[in-house]
Amino acid sequence: MMHIHRLEKIWLTFGMAMLAVFLLILGLSAFTMGMDTPNSGHDHSVHAAKLSETPPFDHPAITQIGDREYEAVMTAWAFGYSPDQDQLVVPAGSTVHFSVTSSDVVHGFEIPGTNVNMMVLPGEVNHVSHKFDEPGEYLILCNEYCGIGHQAMFTKLIVT
Amino acid sequence: MAQSVKNILQGEDRKEKPGAVPASEQPSSGEPQLKGTFASVMLLGAFLLAAWVAVFILYLYRK
Ligand SMILES: [Cu+2]
């Protein structure tokens, strides 16, 4: 019979309880608060080389779908995003649902200062939603090294 | 201390006390002293817990 020191039992219990609590909180918030992964609930794939003939990605655009609610269908490519930044304009208080895919390699999609941060994969459509309360210019940038023009790959969302 | 290390390096003591452990680390009761280990493990645990909670709160705040 293996003997475990009393203090060792305490810290092992504490460590395992911590792990259980962390996982439980993340699991519960995924179900109750929608804090899920960029691909969950919308599992569908596209042919990356045929985006120009695959709706809705043949015409990337931001459209109003409700009261202060917008859907942004976007593509990421080396080295930029569509639609163009002067089209990405929403009023303050709007929730934007982004659906993004890549026409070439793996890119990133991050809006600094928000929780918007996901990978953009060729062949997969990833989703993220965010409510923009404060007016201003929101930088959208690529944070996955994608090639020689990676550092110039960004666009902007204007919240008026 | 320096003397005992020197002895070990020179291979002395070995025949007389195989596997000898300094008395300060091995009390006669057979139970190792883990108070210091316990304190440092719990300090590390507290740091991990605080860091995790702080990041989670930041995530909720930006939601
Ligand atoms: Cu990129």
Short mmCIF file of C-alpha atoms and ligand atoms in Angstrom, two decimals:
data_model
loop_
_atom_site.label_atom_id
_atom_site.label_comp_id
_atom_site.label_asym_id
_atom_site.label_seq_id
_atom_site.Cartn_x
_atom_site.Cartn_y
_atom_site.Cartn_z
CA MET A 1 0.00 0.00 0.00
CA MET A 2 1.44 3.32 -1.07
CA HIS A 3 1.73 5.85 1.67
CA ILE A 4 0.90 9.49 0.84
CA HIS A 5 1.94 12.24 3.19
CA ARG A 6 -0.92 14.22 4.75
CA LEU A 7 0.23 17.55 3.26
CA GLU A 8 0.76 15.89 -0.10
CA LYS A 9 -2.87 14.74 -0.03
CA ILE A 10 -4.00 18.31 0.63
CA TRP A 11 -2.10 19.81 -2.27
CA LEU A 12 -3.03 17.03 -4.67
CA THR A 13 -6.70 17.54 -3.77
CA PHE A 14 -6.35 21.30 -4.16
CA GLY A 15 -4.66 20.94 -7.56
CA MET A 16 -7.25 18.53 -8.90
CA ALA A 17 -10.14 20.61 -7.55
CA MET A 18 -8.69 23.69 -9.27
CA LEU A 19 -8.52 21.85 -12.60
CA ALA A 20 -12.09 20.58 -12.17
CA VAL A 21 -13.41 24.06 -11.31
CA PHE A 22 -11.62 25.71 -14.26
CA LEU A 23 -12.99 23.16 -16.73
CA LEU A 24 -16.46 23.29 -15.20
CA ILE A 25 -16.65 27.10 -15.46
CA LEU A 26 -15.44 27.05 -19.09
CA GLY A 27 -17.81 24.22 -19.97
CA LEU A 28 -20.81 25.86 -18.33
CA SER A 29 -20.11 29.28 -19.85
CA ALA A 30 -19.85 27.67 -23.30
CA PHE A 31 -23.41 26.40 -22.94
CA THR A 32 -25.02 29.23 -20.97
CA MET A 33 -23.21 32.33 -22.30
CA GLY A 34 -22.29 31.26 -25.81
CA MET A 35 -18.56 31.36 -25.13
CA ASP A 36 -17.87 28.68 -27.66
CA THR A 37 -15.27 28.11 -30.32
CA PRO A 38 -15.31 30.08 -33.63
CA ASN A 39 -16.58 27.07 -35.58
CA SER A 40 -19.17 25.64 -33.19
CA GLY A 41 -22.84 25.48 -34.07
CA HIS A 42 -22.25 26.48 -37.68
CA ASP A 43 -20.15 23.61 -38.88
CA HIS A 44 -19.80 24.04 -42.59
CA SER A 45 -16.98 24.13 -45.03
CA VAL A 46 -16.35 25.80 -48.37
CA HIS A 47 -13.96 25.24 -51.25
CA ALA A 48 -11.25 27.85 -50.69
CA ALA A 49 -10.23 28.01 -54.36
CA LYS A 50 -13.85 28.56 -55.48
CA LEU A 51 -14.82 31.38 -53.11
CA SER A 52 -15.42 33.77 -56.01
CA GLU A 53 -18.32 31.55 -57.14
CA THR A 54 -19.56 30.46 -53.69
CA PRO A 55 -22.33 32.57 -52.11
CA PRO A 56 -22.22 34.50 -49.89
CA PHE A 57 -18.45 34.78 -50.19
CA ASP A 58 -18.58 35.76 -53.86
CA HIS A 59 -19.86 39.14 -52.62
CA PRO A 60 -18.35 39.88 -49.20
CA ALA A 61 -20.50 42.53 -47.53
CA ILE A 62 -21.91 43.84 -44.31
CA THR A 63 -25.70 43.79 -44.14
CA GLN A 64 -28.21 44.89 -41.56
CA ILE A 65 -30.23 41.93 -40.32
CA GLY A 66 -32.14 43.59 -37.49
CA ASP A 67 -32.32 46.51 -35.12
CA ARG A 68 -28.68 47.37 -34.42
CA GLU A 69 -27.69 43.96 -35.70
CA TYR A 70 -25.40 43.32 -38.65
CA GLU A 71 -23.95 40.36 -40.44
CA ALA A 72 -20.48 40.77 -41.91
CA VAL A 73 -19.56 38.14 -44.50
CA MET A 74 -15.85 38.53 -45.01
CA THR A 75 -12.95 36.89 -46.76
CA ALA A 76 -9.33 37.06 -45.73
CA TRP A 77 -6.63 36.84 -48.36
CA ALA A 78 -2.95 37.61 -48.79
CA PHE A 79 -2.82 40.42 -47.75
CA GLY A 80 -6.12 41.99 -46.80
CA TYR A 81 -9.79 41.56 -46.06
CA SER A 82 -12.96 42.00 -48.10
CA PRO A 83 -15.15 44.01 -48.04
CA ASP A 84 -13.08 47.15 -48.16
CA GLN A 85 -12.68 49.13 -44.94
CA ASP A 86 -14.77 52.11 -46.03
CA GLN A 87 -17.78 49.77 -46.22
CA LEU A 88 -17.39 48.47 -42.68
CA VAL A 89 -19.46 51.12 -40.88
CA VAL A 90 -22.03 50.49 -38.15
CA PRO A 91 -23.76 52.76 -35.59
CA ALA A 92 -22.72 52.54 -31.92
CA GLY A 93 -24.53 49.86 -29.97
CA SER A 94 -24.55 47.46 -32.90
CA THR A 95 -23.87 43.78 -32.66
CA VAL A 96 -21.90 42.46 -35.61
CA HIS A 97 -21.87 38.78 -36.48
CA PHE A 98 -18.73 38.05 -38.46
CA SER A 99 -18.50 35.03 -40.77
CA VAL A 100 -14.98 34.81 -42.15
CA THR A 101 -13.12 32.41 -44.37
CA SER A 102 -9.83 32.46 -46.25
CA SER A 103 -9.26 32.15 -49.97
CA ASP A 104 -5.64 31.09 -49.57
CA VAL A 105 -3.66 30.40 -46.39
CA VAL A 106 -4.33 30.56 -42.65
CA HIS A 107 -4.94 34.11 -41.46
CA GLY A 108 -5.95 35.71 -38.17
CA PHE A 109 -8.87 37.93 -37.27
CA GLU A 110 -8.32 40.04 -34.19
CA ILE A 111 -9.86 43.28 -32.95
CA PRO A 112 -7.50 44.50 -30.20
CA GLY A 113 -9.22 45.47 -26.95
CA THR A 114 -12.13 43.09 -27.58
CA ASN A 115 -12.63 39.33 -27.31
CA VAL A 116 -12.69 39.07 -31.10
CA ASN A 117 -9.73 36.87 -31.91
CA MET A 118 -9.89 33.82 -34.11
CA MET A 119 -8.07 31.99 -36.87
CA VAL A 120 -9.33 32.19 -40.42
CA LEU A 121 -8.86 28.89 -42.21
CA PRO A 122 -9.15 28.09 -45.91
CA GLY A 123 -12.07 25.73 -46.33
CA GLU A 124 -13.74 26.57 -43.00
CA VAL A 125 -16.11 29.37 -42.06
CA ASN A 126 -15.43 30.75 -38.59
CA HIS A 127 -17.83 32.92 -36.62
CA VAL A 128 -17.56 35.53 -33.92
CA SER A 129 -19.98 38.17 -32.67
CA HIS A 130 -19.28 41.39 -30.84
CA LYS A 131 -21.34 44.34 -29.61
CA PHE A 132 -19.66 47.67 -30.36
CA ASP A 133 -20.82 50.17 -27.73
CA GLU A 134 -18.16 52.86 -28.08
CA PRO A 135 -17.88 54.90 -31.28
CA GLY A 136 -14.47 54.85 -32.91
CA GLU A 137 -12.15 53.12 -35.32
CA TYR A 138 -11.67 49.45 -34.59
CA LEU A 139 -8.58 47.86 -36.08
CA ILE A 140 -9.06 44.39 -37.55
CA LEU A 141 -5.74 42.69 -38.02
CA CYS A 142 -4.14 39.43 -39.03
CA ASN A 143 -2.25 37.79 -36.18
CA GLU A 144 -1.20 34.60 -37.95
CA TYR A 145 1.97 34.93 -39.96
CA CYS A 146 0.71 34.42 -43.50
CA GLY A 147 3.49 35.57 -45.80
CA ILE A 148 5.63 38.45 -46.94
CA GLY A 149 2.91 41.11 -46.60
CA HIS A 150 1.56 39.89 -43.27
CA GLN A 151 2.48 43.04 -41.36
CA ALA A 152 0.37 45.15 -43.75
CA MET A 153 -2.72 42.95 -43.46
CA PHE A 154 -5.45 44.86 -41.65
CA THR A 155 -8.72 46.62 -42.12
CA LYS A 156 -10.91 48.85 -39.99
CA LEU A 157 -14.44 48.83 -38.68
CA ILE A 158 -15.89 52.29 -38.10
CA VAL A 159 -18.43 52.64 -35.29
CA THR A 160 -20.28 55.96 -35.61
CA MET B 1 28.35 20.54 4.38
CA ALA B 2 31.48 21.14 2.29
CA GLN B 3 33.17 18.31 4.12
CA SER B 4 30.36 15.85 3.45
CA VAL B 5 30.26 16.76 -0.24
CA LYS B 6 33.99 16.25 -0.38
CA ASN B 7 33.59 12.87 1.28
CA ILE B 8 30.95 11.82 -1.23
CA LEU B 9 33.11 12.96 -4.15
CA GLN B 10 36.03 11.01 -2.76
CA GLY B 11 33.90 7.97 -2.23
CA GLU B 12 34.46 7.99 1.50
CA ASP B 13 31.69 7.10 3.92
CA ARG B 14 30.12 4.96 1.28
CA LYS B 15 30.97 1.59 2.73
CA GLU B 16 30.12 2.65 6.23
CA LYS B 17 26.75 4.33 5.52
CA PRO B 18 25.21 3.24 2.23
CA GLY B 19 22.47 5.67 1.15
CA ALA B 20 23.01 7.88 4.15
CA VAL B 21 20.77 10.94 4.28
CA PRO B 22 21.57 13.97 6.45
CA ALA B 23 19.66 13.81 9.69
CA SER B 24 18.09 17.24 9.08
CA GLU B 25 16.17 15.88 6.07
CA GLN B 26 15.13 12.56 7.51
CA PRO B 27 13.64 12.74 10.99
CA SER B 28 13.68 9.57 13.01
CA SER B 29 9.89 9.19 12.70
CA GLY B 30 10.23 8.22 9.01
CA GLU B 31 7.86 11.01 7.82
CA PRO B 32 9.61 13.53 5.56
CA GLN B 33 9.25 17.18 6.51
CA LEU B 34 7.07 18.72 3.78
CA LYS B 35 6.01 21.98 5.41
CA GLY B 36 8.20 24.11 3.17
CA THR B 37 7.18 22.14 0.09
CA PHE B 38 3.55 22.51 1.08
CA ALA B 39 3.91 26.27 1.50
CA SER B 40 5.58 26.71 -1.88
CA VAL B 41 3.08 24.45 -3.66
CA MET B 42 0.17 26.41 -2.15
CA LEU B 43 1.81 29.74 -3.08
CA LEU B 44 2.17 28.55 -6.67
CA GLY B 45 -1.45 27.35 -6.55
CA ALA B 46 -2.63 30.72 -5.28
CA PHE B 47 -0.75 32.46 -8.09
CA LEU B 48 -2.29 30.19 -10.72
CA LEU B 49 -5.76 30.68 -9.26
CA ALA B 50 -5.41 34.47 -9.13
CA ALA B 51 -4.03 34.63 -12.68
CA TRP B 52 -6.82 32.43 -14.03
CA VAL B 53 -9.55 34.42 -12.28
CA ALA B 54 -8.05 37.73 -13.44
CA VAL B 55 -7.97 36.61 -17.08
CA PHE B 56 -11.50 35.23 -16.87
CA ILE B 57 -12.80 38.51 -15.41
CA LEU B 58 -11.03 40.44 -18.19
CA TYR B 59 -12.70 38.14 -20.73
CA LEU B 60 -16.14 38.72 -19.19
CA TYR B 61 -15.54 42.46 -19.00
CA ARG B 62 -14.79 42.60 -22.76
CA LYS B 63 -17.73 40.37 -23.64
CU CU C 1 -2.87 37.15 -42.93
#
